mmCIF file of C-alpha atoms in Angstrom:
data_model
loop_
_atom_site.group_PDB
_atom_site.id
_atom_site.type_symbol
_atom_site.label_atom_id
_atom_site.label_comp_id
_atom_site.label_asym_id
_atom_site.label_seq_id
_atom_site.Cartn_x
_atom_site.Cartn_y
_atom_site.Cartn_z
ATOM 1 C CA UNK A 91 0.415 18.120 -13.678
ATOM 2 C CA UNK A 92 3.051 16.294 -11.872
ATOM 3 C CA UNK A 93 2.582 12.671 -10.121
ATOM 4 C CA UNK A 94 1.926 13.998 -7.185
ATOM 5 C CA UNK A 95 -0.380 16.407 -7.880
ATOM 6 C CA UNK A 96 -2.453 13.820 -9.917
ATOM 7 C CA UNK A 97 -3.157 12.036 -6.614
ATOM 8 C CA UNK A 98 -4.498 15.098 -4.443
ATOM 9 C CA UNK A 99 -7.663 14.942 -2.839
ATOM 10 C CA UNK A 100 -7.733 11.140 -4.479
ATOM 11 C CA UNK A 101 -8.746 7.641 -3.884
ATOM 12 C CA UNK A 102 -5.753 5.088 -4.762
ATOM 13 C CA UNK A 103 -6.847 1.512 -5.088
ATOM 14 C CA UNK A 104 -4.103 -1.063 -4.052
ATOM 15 C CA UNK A 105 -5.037 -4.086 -6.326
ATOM 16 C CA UNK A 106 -2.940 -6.609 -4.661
ATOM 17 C CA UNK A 107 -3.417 -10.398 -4.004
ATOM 18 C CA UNK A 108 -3.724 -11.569 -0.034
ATOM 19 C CA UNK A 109 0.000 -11.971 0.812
ATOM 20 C CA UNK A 110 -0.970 -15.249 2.939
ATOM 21 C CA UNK A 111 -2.710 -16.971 0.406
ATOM 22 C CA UNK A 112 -0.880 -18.490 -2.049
ATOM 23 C CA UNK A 113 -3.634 -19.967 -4.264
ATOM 24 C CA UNK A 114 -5.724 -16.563 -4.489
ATOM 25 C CA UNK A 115 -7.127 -17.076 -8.007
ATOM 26 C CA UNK A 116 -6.887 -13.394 -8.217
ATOM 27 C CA UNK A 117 -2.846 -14.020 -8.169
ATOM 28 C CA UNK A 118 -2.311 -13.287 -12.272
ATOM 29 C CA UNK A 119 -1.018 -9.772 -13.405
ATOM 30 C CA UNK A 120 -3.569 -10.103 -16.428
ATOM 31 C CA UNK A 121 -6.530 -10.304 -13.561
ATOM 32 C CA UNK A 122 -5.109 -6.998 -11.435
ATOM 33 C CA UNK A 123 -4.793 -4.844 -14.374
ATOM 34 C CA UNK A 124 -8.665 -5.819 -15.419
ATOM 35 C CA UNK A 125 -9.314 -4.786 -12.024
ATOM 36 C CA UNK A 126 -6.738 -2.118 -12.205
ATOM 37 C CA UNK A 127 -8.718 -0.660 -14.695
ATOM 38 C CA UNK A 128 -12.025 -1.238 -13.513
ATOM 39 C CA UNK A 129 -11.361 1.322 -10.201
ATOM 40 C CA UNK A 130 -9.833 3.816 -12.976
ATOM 41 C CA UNK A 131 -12.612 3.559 -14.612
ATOM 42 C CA UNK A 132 -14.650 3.915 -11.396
ATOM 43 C CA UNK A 133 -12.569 7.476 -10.149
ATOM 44 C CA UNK A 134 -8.960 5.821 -8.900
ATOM 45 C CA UNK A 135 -6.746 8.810 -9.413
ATOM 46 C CA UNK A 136 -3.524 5.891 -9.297
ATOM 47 C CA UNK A 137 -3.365 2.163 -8.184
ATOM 48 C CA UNK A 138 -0.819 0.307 -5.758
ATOM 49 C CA UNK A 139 0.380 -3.025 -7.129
ATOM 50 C CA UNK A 140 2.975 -5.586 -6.235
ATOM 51 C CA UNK A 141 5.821 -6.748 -8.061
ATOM 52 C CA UNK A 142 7.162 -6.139 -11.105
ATOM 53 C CA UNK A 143 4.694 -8.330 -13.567
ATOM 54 C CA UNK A 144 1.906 -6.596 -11.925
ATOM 55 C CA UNK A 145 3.266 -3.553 -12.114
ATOM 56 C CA UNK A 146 4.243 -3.687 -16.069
ATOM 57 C CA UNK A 147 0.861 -5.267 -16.783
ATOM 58 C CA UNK A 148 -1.035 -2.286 -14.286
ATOM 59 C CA UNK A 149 0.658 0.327 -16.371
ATOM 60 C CA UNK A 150 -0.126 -0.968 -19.662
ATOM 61 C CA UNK A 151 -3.843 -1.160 -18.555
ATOM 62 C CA UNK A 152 -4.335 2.603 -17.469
ATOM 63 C CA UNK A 153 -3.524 6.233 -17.514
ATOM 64 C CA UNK A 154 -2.963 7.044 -14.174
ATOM 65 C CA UNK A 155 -0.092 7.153 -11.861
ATOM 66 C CA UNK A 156 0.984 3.579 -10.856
ATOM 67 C CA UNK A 157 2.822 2.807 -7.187
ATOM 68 C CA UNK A 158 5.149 -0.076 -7.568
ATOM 69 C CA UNK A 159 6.580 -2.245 -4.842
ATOM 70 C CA UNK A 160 8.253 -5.336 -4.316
ATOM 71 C CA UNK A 161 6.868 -7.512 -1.524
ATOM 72 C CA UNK A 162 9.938 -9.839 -0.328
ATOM 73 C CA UNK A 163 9.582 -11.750 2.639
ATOM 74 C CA UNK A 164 7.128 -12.502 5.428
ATOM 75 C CA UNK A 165 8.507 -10.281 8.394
ATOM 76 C CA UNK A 166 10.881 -7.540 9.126
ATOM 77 C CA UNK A 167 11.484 -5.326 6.288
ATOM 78 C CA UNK A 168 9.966 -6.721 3.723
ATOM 79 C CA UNK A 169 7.920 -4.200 1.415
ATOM 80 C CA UNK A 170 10.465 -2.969 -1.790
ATOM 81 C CA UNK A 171 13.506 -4.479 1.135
ATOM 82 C CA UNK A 172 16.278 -3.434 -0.827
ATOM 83 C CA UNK A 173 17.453 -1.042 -3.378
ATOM 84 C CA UNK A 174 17.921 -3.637 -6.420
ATOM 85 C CA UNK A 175 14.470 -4.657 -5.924
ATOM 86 C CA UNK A 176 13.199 -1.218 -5.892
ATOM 87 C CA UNK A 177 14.759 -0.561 -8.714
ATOM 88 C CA UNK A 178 13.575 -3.388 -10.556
ATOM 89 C CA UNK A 179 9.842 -1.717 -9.901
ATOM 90 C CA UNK A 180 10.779 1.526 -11.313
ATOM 91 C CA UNK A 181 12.199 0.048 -14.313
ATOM 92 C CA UNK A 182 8.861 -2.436 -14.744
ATOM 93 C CA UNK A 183 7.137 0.917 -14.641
ATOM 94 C CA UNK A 184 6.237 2.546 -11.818
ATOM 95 C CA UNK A 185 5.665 6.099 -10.886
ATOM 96 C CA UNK A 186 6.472 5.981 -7.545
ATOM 97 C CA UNK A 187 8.042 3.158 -5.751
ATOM 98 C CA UNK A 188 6.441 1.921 -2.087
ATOM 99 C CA UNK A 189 9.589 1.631 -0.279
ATOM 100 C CA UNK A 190 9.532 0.051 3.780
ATOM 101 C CA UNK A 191 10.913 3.735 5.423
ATOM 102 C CA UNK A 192 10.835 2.604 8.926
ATOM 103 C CA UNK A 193 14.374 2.350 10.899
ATOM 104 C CA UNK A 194 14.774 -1.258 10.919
ATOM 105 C CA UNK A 195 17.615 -3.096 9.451
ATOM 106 C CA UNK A 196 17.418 -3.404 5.872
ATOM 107 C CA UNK A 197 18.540 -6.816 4.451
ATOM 108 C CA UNK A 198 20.768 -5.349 2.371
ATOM 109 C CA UNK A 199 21.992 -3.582 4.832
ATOM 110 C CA UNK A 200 21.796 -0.088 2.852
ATOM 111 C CA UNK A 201 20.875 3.112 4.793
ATOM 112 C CA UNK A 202 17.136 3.767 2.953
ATOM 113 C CA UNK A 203 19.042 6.852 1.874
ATOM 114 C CA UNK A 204 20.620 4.930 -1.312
ATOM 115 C CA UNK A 205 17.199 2.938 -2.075
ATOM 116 C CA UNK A 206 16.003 6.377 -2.436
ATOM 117 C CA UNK A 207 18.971 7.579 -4.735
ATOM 118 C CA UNK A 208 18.965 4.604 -6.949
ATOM 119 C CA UNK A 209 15.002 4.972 -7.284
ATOM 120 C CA UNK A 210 15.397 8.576 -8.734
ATOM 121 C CA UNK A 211 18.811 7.390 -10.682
ATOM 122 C CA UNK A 212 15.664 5.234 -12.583
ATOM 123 C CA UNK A 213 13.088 7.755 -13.080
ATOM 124 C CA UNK A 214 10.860 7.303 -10.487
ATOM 125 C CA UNK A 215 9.313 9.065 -6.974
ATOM 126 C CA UNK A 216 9.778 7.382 -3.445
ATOM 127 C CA UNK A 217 6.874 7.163 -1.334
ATOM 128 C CA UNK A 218 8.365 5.960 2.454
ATOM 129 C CA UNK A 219 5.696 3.291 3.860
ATOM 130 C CA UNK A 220 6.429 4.304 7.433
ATOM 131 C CA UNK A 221 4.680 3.352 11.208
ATOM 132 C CA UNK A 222 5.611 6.497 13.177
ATOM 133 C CA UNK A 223 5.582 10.391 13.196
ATOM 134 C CA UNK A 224 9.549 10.364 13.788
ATOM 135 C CA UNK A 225 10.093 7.803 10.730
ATOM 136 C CA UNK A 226 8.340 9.662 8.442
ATOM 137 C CA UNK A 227 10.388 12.795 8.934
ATOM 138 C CA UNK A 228 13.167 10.909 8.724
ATOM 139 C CA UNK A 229 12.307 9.329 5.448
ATOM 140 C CA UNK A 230 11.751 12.703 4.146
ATOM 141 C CA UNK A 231 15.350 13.917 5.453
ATOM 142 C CA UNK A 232 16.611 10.892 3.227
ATOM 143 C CA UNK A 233 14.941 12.170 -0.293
ATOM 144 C CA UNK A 234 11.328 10.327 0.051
ATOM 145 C CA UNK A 235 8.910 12.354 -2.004
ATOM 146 C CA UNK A 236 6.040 11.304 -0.455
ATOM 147 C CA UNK A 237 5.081 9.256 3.351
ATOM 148 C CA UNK A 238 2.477 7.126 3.519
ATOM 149 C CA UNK A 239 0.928 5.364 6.969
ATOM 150 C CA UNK A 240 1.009 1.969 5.715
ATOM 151 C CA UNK A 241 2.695 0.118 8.273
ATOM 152 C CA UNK A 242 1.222 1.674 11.315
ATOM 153 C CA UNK A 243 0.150 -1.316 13.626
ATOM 154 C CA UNK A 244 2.689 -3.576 12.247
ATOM 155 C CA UNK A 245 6.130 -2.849 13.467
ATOM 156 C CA UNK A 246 6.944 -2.611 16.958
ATOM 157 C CA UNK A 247 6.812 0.836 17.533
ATOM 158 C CA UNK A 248 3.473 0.840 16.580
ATOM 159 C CA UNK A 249 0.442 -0.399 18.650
ATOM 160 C CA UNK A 250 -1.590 -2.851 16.501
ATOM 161 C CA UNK A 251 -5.211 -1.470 15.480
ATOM 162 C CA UNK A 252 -8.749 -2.650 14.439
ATOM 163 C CA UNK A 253 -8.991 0.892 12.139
ATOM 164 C CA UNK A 254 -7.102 3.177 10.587
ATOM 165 C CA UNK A 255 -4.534 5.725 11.957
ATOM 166 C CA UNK A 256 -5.783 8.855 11.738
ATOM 167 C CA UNK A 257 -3.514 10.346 14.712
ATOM 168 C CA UNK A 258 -0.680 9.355 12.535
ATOM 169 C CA UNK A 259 -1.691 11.125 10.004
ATOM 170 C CA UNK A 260 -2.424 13.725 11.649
ATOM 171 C CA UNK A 261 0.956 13.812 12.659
ATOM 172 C CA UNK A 262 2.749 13.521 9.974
ATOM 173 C CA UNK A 263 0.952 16.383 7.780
ATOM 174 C CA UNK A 264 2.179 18.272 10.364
ATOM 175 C CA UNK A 265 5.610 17.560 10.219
ATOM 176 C CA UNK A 266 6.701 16.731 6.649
ATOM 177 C CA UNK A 267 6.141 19.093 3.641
ATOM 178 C CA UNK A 268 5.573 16.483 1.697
ATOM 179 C CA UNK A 269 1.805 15.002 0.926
ATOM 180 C CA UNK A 270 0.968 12.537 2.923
ATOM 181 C CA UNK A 271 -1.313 8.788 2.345
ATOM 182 C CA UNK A 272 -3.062 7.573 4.375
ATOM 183 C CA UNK A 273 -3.240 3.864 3.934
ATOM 184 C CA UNK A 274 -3.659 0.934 6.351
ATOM 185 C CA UNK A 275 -7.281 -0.432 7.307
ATOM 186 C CA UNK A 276 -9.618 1.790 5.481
ATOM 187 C CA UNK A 277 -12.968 0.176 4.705
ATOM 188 C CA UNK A 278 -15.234 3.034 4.006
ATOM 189 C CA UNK A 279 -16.387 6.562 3.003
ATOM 190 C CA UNK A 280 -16.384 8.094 6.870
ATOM 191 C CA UNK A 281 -13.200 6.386 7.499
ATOM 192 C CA UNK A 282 -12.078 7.776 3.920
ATOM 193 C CA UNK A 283 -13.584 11.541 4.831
ATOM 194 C CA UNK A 284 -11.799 11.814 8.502
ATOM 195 C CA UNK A 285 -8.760 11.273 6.667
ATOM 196 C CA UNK A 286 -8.731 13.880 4.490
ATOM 197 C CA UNK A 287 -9.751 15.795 7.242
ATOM 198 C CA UNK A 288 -6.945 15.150 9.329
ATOM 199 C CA UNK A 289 -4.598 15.957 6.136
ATOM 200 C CA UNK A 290 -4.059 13.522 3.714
ATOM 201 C CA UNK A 291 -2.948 14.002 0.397
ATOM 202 C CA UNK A 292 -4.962 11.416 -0.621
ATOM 203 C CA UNK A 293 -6.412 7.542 0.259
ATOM 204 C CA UNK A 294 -5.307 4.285 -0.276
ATOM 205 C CA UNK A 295 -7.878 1.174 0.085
ATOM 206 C CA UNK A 296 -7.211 -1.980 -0.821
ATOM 207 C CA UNK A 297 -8.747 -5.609 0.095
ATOM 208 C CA UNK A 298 -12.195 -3.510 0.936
ATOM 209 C CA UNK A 299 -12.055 -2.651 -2.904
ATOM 210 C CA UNK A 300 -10.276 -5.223 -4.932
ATOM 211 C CA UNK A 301 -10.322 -8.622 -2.959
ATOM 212 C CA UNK A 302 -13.548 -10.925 -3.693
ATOM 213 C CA UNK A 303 -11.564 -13.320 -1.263
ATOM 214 C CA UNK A 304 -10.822 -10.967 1.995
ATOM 215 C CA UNK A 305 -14.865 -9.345 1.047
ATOM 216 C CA UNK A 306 -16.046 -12.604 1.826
ATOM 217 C CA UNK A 307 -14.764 -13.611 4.652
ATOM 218 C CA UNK A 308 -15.888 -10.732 5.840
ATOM 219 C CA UNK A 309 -19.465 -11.569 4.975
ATOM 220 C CA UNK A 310 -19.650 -14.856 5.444
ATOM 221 C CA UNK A 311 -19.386 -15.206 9.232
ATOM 222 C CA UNK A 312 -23.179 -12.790 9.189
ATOM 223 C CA UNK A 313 -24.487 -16.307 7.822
ATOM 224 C CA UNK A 314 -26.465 -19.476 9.282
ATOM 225 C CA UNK A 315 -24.063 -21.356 7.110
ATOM 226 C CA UNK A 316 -21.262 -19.072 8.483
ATOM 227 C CA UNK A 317 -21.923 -19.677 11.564
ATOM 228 C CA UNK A 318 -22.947 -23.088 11.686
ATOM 229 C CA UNK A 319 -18.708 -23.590 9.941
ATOM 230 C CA UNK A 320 -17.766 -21.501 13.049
ATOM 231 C CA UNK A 321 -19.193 -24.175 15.772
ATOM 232 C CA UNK A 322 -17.438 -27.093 13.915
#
């Protein structure tokens, strides 16, 4: 069974810390591959993980596909931003390397087309994190094996979003012949089921899953002591 294939029909569990908080105690590449392996063990069919210690300790940790990326930077282009980075996520292990496969400026200033060629020169698959319908056929045109909807609401061709975008994927199973994830924003099983139903290859959910810290801020505010913090 190829990579791909592995993840059909599938949930994939990003086990990442929050990007804005620097002190997440979760932040330790021994820590994501314990919880790595705790949503394997609970039906993952692959797990998402940032950078490259995360990555190598991920895919020591469990048998299924692993999707690498390298998270550089706080705005722009910044998911796996340039081809020696992406790279260096294929060669810490990855299956498939999360690469940003929108059409803004790259701060290498490298068409995506050569991220993608030096990302199979290592071994691995592409998947294009993309916003719109039009990127992700373009991504594919450039060698991306796979398109997921990860940046949809953050770039400015996309309209920012409470949920998920299903339209966009939708859209893009329609238009690329290549499976499709749907990630961005997906918190539970009906958002997870209209998904698949609009065509995904398979799911990716992350904080909702693997972050005690984003889960409880979530919660929190639903308590008298929660809301009394709120009126300070």
């Amino acid at each position: 069974m190829g990579i791909l294939d592995a993840l059909a029909g599938g949930l994939v569990v990003s086990c990442q810390p929050l990007p804005d908080e620097p002190d997440d105690p979760m932040r330790d590449p021994y820590v994501q591959a314990r919880v790595a392996a705790a949503a394997v063990r609970g039906g993952a069919v692959a797990i998402r993980a940032n950078g490259p210690a995360d990555v190598a300790a991920i895919r020591a940790a469990v048998d299924v596909p692993v999707i690498g990326l390298h998270k550089h930077g706080t705005a722009g282009v910044f998911i796996t931003p340039t081809a020696e980075l992406a790279v260096g996520v294929a060669e810490a292990g990855a299956h498939l390397v999360a690469v940003d496969g929108t059409d803004r400026p790259r701060p290498d200033g490298r068409p995506f087309a050569d991220t993608v060629a030096a990302v199979h020169a290592a071994g691995a698959l592409v998947l294009a994190d993309v916003s719109t319908a039009a990127e992700g056929v373009a991504a594919v045109r450039a060698g991306a094996d796979a398109v997921a909807t990860t940046l949809s609401g953050y770039t400015a061709a996309s309209p920012r979003r409470d949920g998920p975008d299903l339209e966009l994927v939708a859209r893009l199973a329609a238009a690329v012949p290549v499976p499709v994830l749907a990630e961005g924003r997906y918190r539970d099983t009906g958002q997870i089921a209209l998904a698949f139903a609009a065509g995904a290859h398979a799911v990716v959910m992350g904080n909702a899953v693997t972050s005690p810290l984003w889960i409880t801020r979530r919660l929190v505010p639903a308590t008298p002591a929660g809301a009394r913090r709120r009126t300070r």
